[in-house]
């Protein structure tokens, strides 16, 4: 934007260049006509030579018959341009790809004579909108020639010294490869049109204060506008990202519609679609949780009646019915335990925090769990051991934490290989505690490590308890640990088996 702004100033220079060049050609042309009419063709040639030596501008003077009066050879296209200028009242310009441009202007003397002044020049450079004066006096403006400077003989100035075209020498020298703006000699390849970067450099050295002010204004304005526009465009995106993170964290009631406001663009439509999605997910999950809770409660009543009927059947039956009745009682107890776990999961899914929180000695709790599990593991020739680096205390519900750790330990005992052991380790971590439970079983496929904590998820196709239980224990564990502000993750051990890591935050200070 800055470069294009600076380079477009060349158009303004062009608009000022034409009338100034036309005036300069008229003045120099009148001086050349005077030299010709007074002293003839040789005086005209000498006059044009002096102009060329002083300002590097080649010039030709043609009469009304378009004959060149100084015996100089016209440049390519010069005769056509002169013929066009003879019938025009304005400056005629012909652009060329390489070399200087040709300009021509008709000059009418006070006596009524008609001539055409033809010259080779290129762009004229300006500083602050006014012609430049050279320190070495090689380049002088039109104004100087008109207001007392050294002009043509008999006009406001010197004796026999010609009036020159303003800055034409500078332009011609630049066309020959560029000149040192501090007065050095021309150098470099011939170039008719300076590149875009030259105008930036030109503005910098000609008027650094104006360029600095322009750059400051551009950057300040563009910065403020772009910052405001960026904030306007990204604000709803940031709100949508925050809402997405909250939804992923379990906050199903989050919505972005109020934050977007009255916007009518695509981002507002995206926020509206997000709200519809969040409402649908909330409705589905709420319905699922309510269904589990309602079904579990409804199953309790027929289960209770089943237990009463079982007791009556024992009283009225003989010894031969004892075995079937024992099986019915065992299945009823399993169903009762399943219903209890479903109700517990529904309560944890609702996000309700434990009603009672108190400091819990985690080491003592895990030691009791390890002792009970070790007693059960001896039936399959396995052991359960517990080790602690140092005592740890956390704030939470002891019954809920006991259920969470028991589910992981009993799951490890179920899958560890016969004759192996389950290791429980506890260590402090960041003021809290980290508990790892490691078995020596077959492990779990990497793609299922996170899925195993979902409700009713089974790693085996069989539906019996030996191959996977009810599928609720680990789901209850993760939700219980999350309610205490902790995390649960599983990983396969390098030498076989599964490692479940449970992290709990520290007990807050009193």
XYZ file of C-alpha atoms in Angstrom:
510
model
C 0.000 0.000 0.000
C 2.836 2.378 0.868
C 4.790 1.621 -2.324
C 1.728 1.967 -4.517
C 0.818 5.244 -2.825
C 4.257 6.698 -3.473
C 4.475 5.465 -7.057
C 1.096 6.936 -7.971
C 2.618 10.343 -7.323
C 4.270 10.019 -10.730
C 0.881 10.716 -12.278
C 0.735 14.024 -10.431
C 4.244 14.839 -11.689
C 3.129 14.111 -15.240
C 0.200 16.498 -14.922
C 2.561 19.292 -13.848
C 5.254 18.323 -16.343
C 3.420 19.025 -19.584
C 2.565 22.724 -19.118
C 6.013 23.391 -17.689
C 7.768 21.715 -20.646
C 5.509 23.537 -23.110
C 6.444 26.861 -21.512
C 10.126 25.910 -21.516
C 10.039 24.944 -25.186
C 8.353 28.229 -26.028
C 11.036 30.268 -24.261
C 13.958 28.258 -25.665
C 12.330 28.145 -29.078
C 11.902 31.940 -29.143
C 15.579 32.353 -28.238
C 16.552 29.960 -31.054
C 14.309 31.817 -33.515
C 15.910 35.121 -32.528
C 19.374 33.652 -33.097
C 18.332 32.321 -36.500
C 16.595 35.463 -37.733
C 19.408 37.686 -36.514
C 22.557 35.749 -37.450
C 21.436 32.913 -39.680
C 21.772 29.163 -39.787
C 25.240 28.926 -38.191
C 24.220 31.031 -35.213
C 21.185 28.769 -34.727
C 23.377 25.638 -34.818
C 25.760 27.164 -32.271
C 22.848 28.171 -30.061
C 21.409 24.642 -30.123
C 24.878 23.196 -29.438
C 25.204 25.351 -26.331
C 21.823 24.099 -25.093
C 22.926 20.497 -25.632
C 26.261 21.011 -23.846
C 24.710 22.774 -20.880
C 21.613 20.696 -20.266
C 22.070 17.512 -22.366
C 18.967 18.224 -24.438
C 19.056 17.843 -28.193
C 16.818 20.350 -29.988
C 15.789 21.116 -33.558
C 14.067 24.122 -35.065
C 11.804 23.709 -38.116
C 10.143 26.384 -40.241
C 6.553 26.461 -41.473
C 7.541 24.074 -44.288
C 8.910 21.632 -41.697
C 12.489 22.085 -42.881
C 15.155 21.743 -40.233
C 16.986 25.122 -40.072
C 20.247 24.081 -38.301
C 21.203 21.343 -40.792
C 20.822 18.696 -38.099
C 19.414 15.269 -38.903
C 16.001 14.712 -37.371
C 15.519 11.704 -35.075
C 13.302 8.790 -36.043
C 9.708 9.929 -35.978
C 10.721 13.547 -35.606
C 9.239 14.732 -38.893
C 5.852 13.120 -38.190
C 5.791 14.577 -34.682
C 6.694 18.054 -36.008
C 3.918 17.839 -38.628
C 1.452 16.930 -35.846
C 2.681 19.831 -33.667
C 2.347 22.298 -36.560
C -1.398 21.764 -36.586
C -1.864 21.658 -32.813
C -1.936 24.343 -30.166
C -0.732 22.008 -27.413
C 2.476 20.192 -26.595
C 2.811 16.985 -28.590
C 4.600 14.065 -26.913
C 5.670 10.719 -28.340
C 6.679 7.946 -25.907
C 9.413 5.503 -26.866
C 10.395 2.223 -25.266
C 14.097 3.062 -25.027
C 15.816 6.421 -24.983
C 14.392 9.879 -24.448
C 10.905 10.847 -25.419
C 10.229 13.317 -28.228
C 8.316 16.529 -27.605
C 7.318 19.224 -30.091
C 5.531 22.545 -29.835
C 4.392 25.175 -32.386
C 5.831 28.644 -31.822
C 4.365 31.765 -33.410
C 6.555 34.864 -33.366
C 5.186 38.393 -32.702
C 5.610 39.088 -36.422
C 3.345 36.147 -37.285
C 6.007 33.671 -38.308
C 5.420 29.977 -37.476
C 8.078 27.532 -36.317
C 8.174 24.113 -34.592
C 10.562 23.400 -31.721
C 11.464 19.687 -31.459
C 13.439 18.209 -28.507
C 14.497 14.922 -26.920
C 13.814 14.736 -23.165
C 12.568 12.282 -20.538
C 10.591 12.698 -17.334
C 11.266 15.749 -15.267
C 11.732 15.141 -11.551
C 10.296 17.539 -9.000
C 10.865 18.264 -5.369
C 7.976 19.623 -3.318
C 6.001 20.377 -6.485
C 8.541 22.964 -7.759
C 11.454 22.737 -10.204
C 14.905 22.101 -8.739
C 17.885 24.428 -9.022
C 21.287 22.772 -9.327
C 24.190 23.816 -7.104
C 26.516 23.760 -10.084
C 24.104 26.086 -11.995
C 23.784 23.557 -14.798
C 20.043 23.215 -14.301
C 17.809 26.239 -13.933
C 14.034 26.519 -13.929
C 11.712 28.417 -16.192
C 10.815 30.799 -13.398
C 14.438 31.874 -13.131
C 14.591 32.643 -16.828
C 11.398 34.708 -16.536
C 12.162 36.670 -13.376
C 15.604 38.075 -13.754
C 17.869 35.104 -14.240
C 20.240 34.720 -17.142
C 17.917 34.515 -20.100
C 18.012 35.028 -23.840
C 19.670 38.089 -25.184
C 17.463 41.119 -24.658
C 15.139 39.398 -22.124
C 15.378 40.132 -18.412
C 18.919 38.953 -18.187
C 22.257 38.207 -19.702
C 24.065 38.688 -22.946
C 23.705 35.835 -25.355
C 23.165 33.105 -22.778
C 20.228 30.884 -23.527
C 17.238 30.181 -21.351
C 17.029 26.456 -20.617
C 14.250 23.972 -20.154
C 13.694 23.352 -16.453
C 15.352 20.165 -15.294
C 15.440 18.802 -18.799
C 19.147 18.164 -18.375
C 18.460 16.208 -15.238
C 15.919 14.149 -17.097
C 18.218 13.584 -20.042
C 21.087 12.599 -17.798
C 18.837 10.227 -15.948
C 17.862 8.761 -19.285
C 21.532 8.135 -19.968
C 21.798 5.994 -16.881
C 20.984 8.229 -13.939
C 22.867 11.142 -12.411
C 24.204 11.732 -8.931
C 21.566 13.906 -7.303
C 24.349 15.707 -5.467
C 26.063 16.656 -8.735
C 27.985 13.511 -9.710
C 28.392 12.305 -13.295
C 25.853 10.095 -14.993
C 26.429 6.383 -14.681
C 24.704 3.066 -15.253
C 22.763 1.655 -18.225
C 20.428 3.717 -20.313
C 16.882 3.620 -19.001
C 13.874 5.592 -20.152
C 11.578 4.828 -17.201
C 12.944 4.488 -13.651
C 11.697 1.428 -11.729
C 8.993 1.753 -9.070
C 11.439 1.558 -6.182
C 13.223 4.643 -7.541
C 10.240 6.851 -6.745
C 10.270 5.694 -3.131
C 13.992 6.453 -2.913
C 13.426 9.760 -4.695
C 10.778 10.852 -2.191
C 13.005 9.783 0.671
C 16.014 11.870 -0.316
C 14.041 14.795 -1.745
C 11.642 15.303 1.138
C 12.238 12.803 3.970
C 9.982 14.683 6.364
C 6.972 14.438 4.088
C 7.638 10.761 3.367
C 8.034 9.971 7.068
C 4.790 11.749 7.874
C 3.025 9.910 5.059
C 4.342 6.530 6.228
C 3.365 7.276 9.818
C -0.146 8.235 8.748
C -0.471 5.145 6.560
C 0.744 2.720 9.210
C -1.280 4.339 11.972
C -4.482 4.358 9.947
C -3.977 0.906 8.463
C -2.941 -0.468 11.855
C -6.013 0.818 13.642
C -8.385 -0.235 10.880
C -6.827 -3.675 10.471
C -6.717 -4.272 14.229
C -10.370 -3.355 14.577
C -11.294 -5.477 11.578
C -9.279 -8.439 12.872
C -10.922 -8.184 16.284
C -14.350 -7.959 14.677
C -13.713 -11.053 12.556
C -11.968 -13.208 15.163
C -14.034 -12.383 18.254
C -16.849 -14.843 17.413
C -14.282 -17.473 16.418
C -12.600 -17.185 19.823
C -15.967 -17.395 21.580
C -16.860 -20.432 19.491
C -13.569 -22.115 20.373
C -14.132 -21.451 24.073
C -17.664 -22.834 23.835
C -16.358 -25.925 22.019
C -13.828 -26.582 24.780
C -16.514 -26.186 27.427
C -18.821 -28.550 25.556
C -16.022 -31.118 25.284
C -15.431 -30.704 29.030
C -19.038 -31.672 29.813
C -20.803 -28.310 29.972
C -23.763 -29.204 27.772
C -25.609 -25.967 28.525
C -23.038 -23.732 26.790
C -24.329 -21.552 23.931
C -22.690 -18.906 21.719
C -25.770 -17.140 20.357
C -25.799 -14.337 22.973
C -22.069 -13.738 22.469
C -22.430 -13.380 18.686
C -25.185 -10.787 19.066
C -26.885 -9.310 16.000
C -24.241 -10.222 13.444
C -25.619 -11.309 10.061
C -22.521 -12.902 8.554
C -21.358 -16.491 8.136
C -19.793 -16.567 11.610
C -23.155 -15.783 13.163
C -24.699 -18.622 11.157
C -21.924 -20.923 12.363
C -22.682 -19.926 15.955
C -26.364 -20.636 15.384
C -25.538 -24.090 13.997
C -23.273 -24.742 16.982
C -26.118 -23.909 19.368
C -28.409 -26.331 17.531
C -25.773 -29.048 17.738
C -25.127 -28.417 21.446
C -28.857 -28.458 22.213
C -29.286 -31.742 20.352
C -26.338 -33.360 22.148
C -27.611 -32.142 25.509
C -31.058 -33.522 24.778
C -29.717 -36.923 23.714
C -27.375 -37.335 26.675
C -29.938 -36.104 29.153
C -32.487 -38.535 27.752
C -29.969 -41.371 27.916
C -29.064 -40.648 31.533
C -32.677 -40.257 32.533
C -33.538 -43.516 30.804
C -30.824 -45.404 32.696
C -31.950 -43.941 35.978
C -35.647 -44.587 35.361
C -35.127 -48.140 34.158
C -32.888 -48.936 37.104
C -35.411 -47.588 39.578
C -38.224 -49.486 37.887
C -36.238 -52.724 38.008
C -35.773 -52.465 41.756
C -39.462 -53.182 42.479
C -39.794 -56.454 40.494
C -36.394 -57.501 41.828
C -37.580 -57.019 45.380
C -40.711 -59.092 44.645
C -38.496 -61.737 43.061
C -36.493 -62.046 46.295
C -39.704 -62.420 48.311
C -40.951 -65.124 45.945
C -37.574 -66.863 46.207
C -37.788 -66.972 50.003
C -41.315 -68.451 49.813
C -40.169 -71.034 47.283
C -37.394 -72.185 49.643
C -39.888 -72.722 52.433
C -42.279 -74.786 50.317
C -39.814 -76.802 48.267
C -37.784 -79.844 49.137
C -34.053 -80.417 49.154
C -34.084 -81.319 45.475
C -34.950 -77.664 44.545
C -32.100 -76.121 46.541
C -29.604 -75.957 43.658
C -31.908 -74.164 41.170
C -33.042 -71.768 43.861
C -29.431 -70.973 44.774
C -28.753 -70.149 41.122
C -31.790 -67.864 41.004
C -30.602 -66.102 44.146
C -27.086 -65.613 42.721
C -28.425 -64.136 39.488
C -30.771 -61.871 41.444
C -27.836 -60.590 43.493
C -25.874 -59.881 40.293
C -28.850 -58.052 38.849
C -29.176 -56.034 42.039
C -25.483 -55.134 41.903
C -25.832 -54.120 38.243
C -28.795 -51.894 39.044
C -26.829 -50.285 41.856
C -23.913 -49.543 39.505
C -26.213 -48.084 36.879
C -27.767 -45.771 39.452
C -24.329 -44.763 40.681
C -23.173 -44.064 37.117
C -26.301 -41.996 36.436
C -25.607 -39.964 39.557
C -21.999 -39.368 38.522
C -23.034 -38.537 34.936
C -25.295 -35.808 36.254
C -22.177 -33.990 37.465
C -23.236 -33.957 41.093
C -20.212 -33.583 43.339
C -19.858 -35.809 46.435
C -22.016 -34.450 49.211
C -19.390 -34.997 51.889
C -15.758 -34.075 51.384
C -13.101 -34.699 53.979
C -9.348 -35.345 54.076
C -8.670 -38.932 53.020
C -5.568 -40.924 53.933
C -4.992 -42.399 50.491
C -2.281 -44.799 51.637
C -4.513 -46.450 54.252
C -7.397 -46.678 51.777
C -5.287 -48.380 49.113
C -3.761 -50.739 51.651
C -7.230 -51.953 52.687
C -8.279 -52.389 49.060
C -5.083 -54.347 48.303
C -5.651 -56.672 51.267
C -9.227 -57.495 50.198
C -8.229 -57.994 46.565
C -5.271 -60.198 47.529
C -7.624 -62.500 49.454
C -9.800 -62.921 46.341
C -6.795 -63.255 43.974
C -5.410 -66.300 45.821
C -8.223 -68.343 44.259
C -6.355 -68.075 40.900
C -2.887 -68.323 42.439
C -2.250 -64.548 42.117
C -1.158 -61.842 44.536
C -1.922 -58.140 45.038
C 0.803 -55.938 46.542
C 0.859 -52.306 47.574
C 3.811 -49.918 47.954
C 3.943 -46.207 48.762
C 6.867 -43.811 48.492
C 5.423 -41.599 51.257
C 2.020 -40.822 52.810
C -0.466 -38.839 50.713
C -3.704 -37.109 51.639
C -6.413 -35.826 49.314
C -9.735 -34.093 49.846
C -12.780 -36.015 48.694
C -15.396 -38.644 49.387
C -13.836 -41.805 50.802
C -16.661 -44.153 49.695
C -16.515 -42.793 46.158
C -12.717 -43.045 45.997
C -12.867 -46.601 47.410
C -15.295 -47.592 44.664
C -13.097 -46.016 41.994
C -9.893 -47.772 43.075
C -11.629 -51.112 43.750
C -13.003 -51.193 40.224
C -9.516 -50.804 38.734
C -7.867 -53.315 41.087
C -10.563 -55.974 40.651
C -10.421 -55.523 36.891
C -6.636 -56.065 37.030
C -7.081 -59.222 39.160
C -9.628 -60.544 36.640
C -7.272 -60.213 33.657
C -3.818 -60.853 35.108
C -2.269 -64.200 34.141
C -2.437 -67.094 36.583
C 0.567 -67.223 38.877
C 1.377 -63.496 38.440
C 0.645 -60.479 40.621
C -1.010 -57.073 40.549
C 1.162 -54.169 41.744
C -0.353 -51.025 43.269
C 2.033 -48.094 43.692
C 1.399 -44.641 45.158
C 3.687 -41.618 44.902
C 3.323 -37.877 45.482
C 2.977 -35.694 42.373
C 2.718 -31.915 42.406
C 1.355 -31.863 45.940
C -1.243 -34.513 45.037
C -0.912 -38.214 44.401
C -0.506 -40.569 41.463
C -1.617 -44.201 41.798
C -0.647 -46.857 39.238
C -2.217 -50.315 39.018
C -0.288 -52.778 36.883
C -1.356 -56.303 35.856
C 0.311 -59.003 33.752
C -2.545 -59.808 31.436
C -2.917 -59.644 27.637
C -3.175 -55.839 27.588
C -5.486 -53.777 25.389
C -5.178 -52.681 21.754
C -3.944 -49.102 21.482
C -7.113 -47.915 19.731
C -9.245 -49.205 22.637
C -7.307 -47.681 25.551
C -9.644 -44.723 25.881
C -12.828 -46.581 24.908
C -12.478 -49.011 27.814
C -13.626 -46.221 30.190
C -16.963 -45.805 28.367
C -20.139 -47.304 29.891
C -20.992 -50.877 28.792
C -17.919 -51.054 26.546
C -16.540 -54.588 26.208
C -13.196 -55.606 24.776
C -14.390 -59.165 24.145
C -17.279 -60.318 22.045
C -18.622 -62.674 24.737
C -21.213 -61.273 27.120
C -20.406 -63.300 30.226
C -18.771 -61.862 33.309
C -15.600 -63.890 32.847
C -14.779 -61.989 29.655
C -15.563 -58.484 30.729
C -18.059 -58.066 33.547
C -20.836 -55.521 33.218
C -18.715 -52.868 31.525
C -19.505 -50.207 34.143
C -16.644 -50.432 36.632
C -14.035 -48.414 34.735
C -16.658 -45.907 33.569
C -17.577 -45.275 37.219
C -13.882 -44.957 38.070
C -13.212 -42.248 35.506
C -16.254 -40.187 36.468
C -15.482 -40.499 40.171
C -11.883 -39.370 39.671
C -13.010 -36.469 37.459
C -15.411 -35.315 40.180
C -12.346 -35.063 42.444
C -10.487 -32.983 39.819
C -8.217 -35.840 38.721
C -7.505 -37.813 35.562
C -7.380 -41.485 34.539
C -5.444 -42.970 31.647
C -4.301 -46.419 30.572
C -1.231 -47.651 28.701
C 0.262 -50.994 27.719
C 3.426 -52.063 29.527
C 6.460 -52.792 27.369
C 6.813 -56.348 28.745
C 3.085 -57.107 28.652
C 0.131 -56.193 30.774
C -1.858 -53.024 31.366
C -0.977 -49.989 33.493
C -3.772 -47.724 34.729
C -2.643 -44.366 36.136
C -4.949 -42.324 38.395
C -3.952 -38.763 39.381
C -5.573 -36.781 42.163
C -5.003 -33.093 43.034
C -3.591 -32.134 46.453
C -5.669 -31.392 49.496
C -6.303 -27.605 49.492
C -4.909 -25.648 52.447
C -7.259 -24.994 55.320
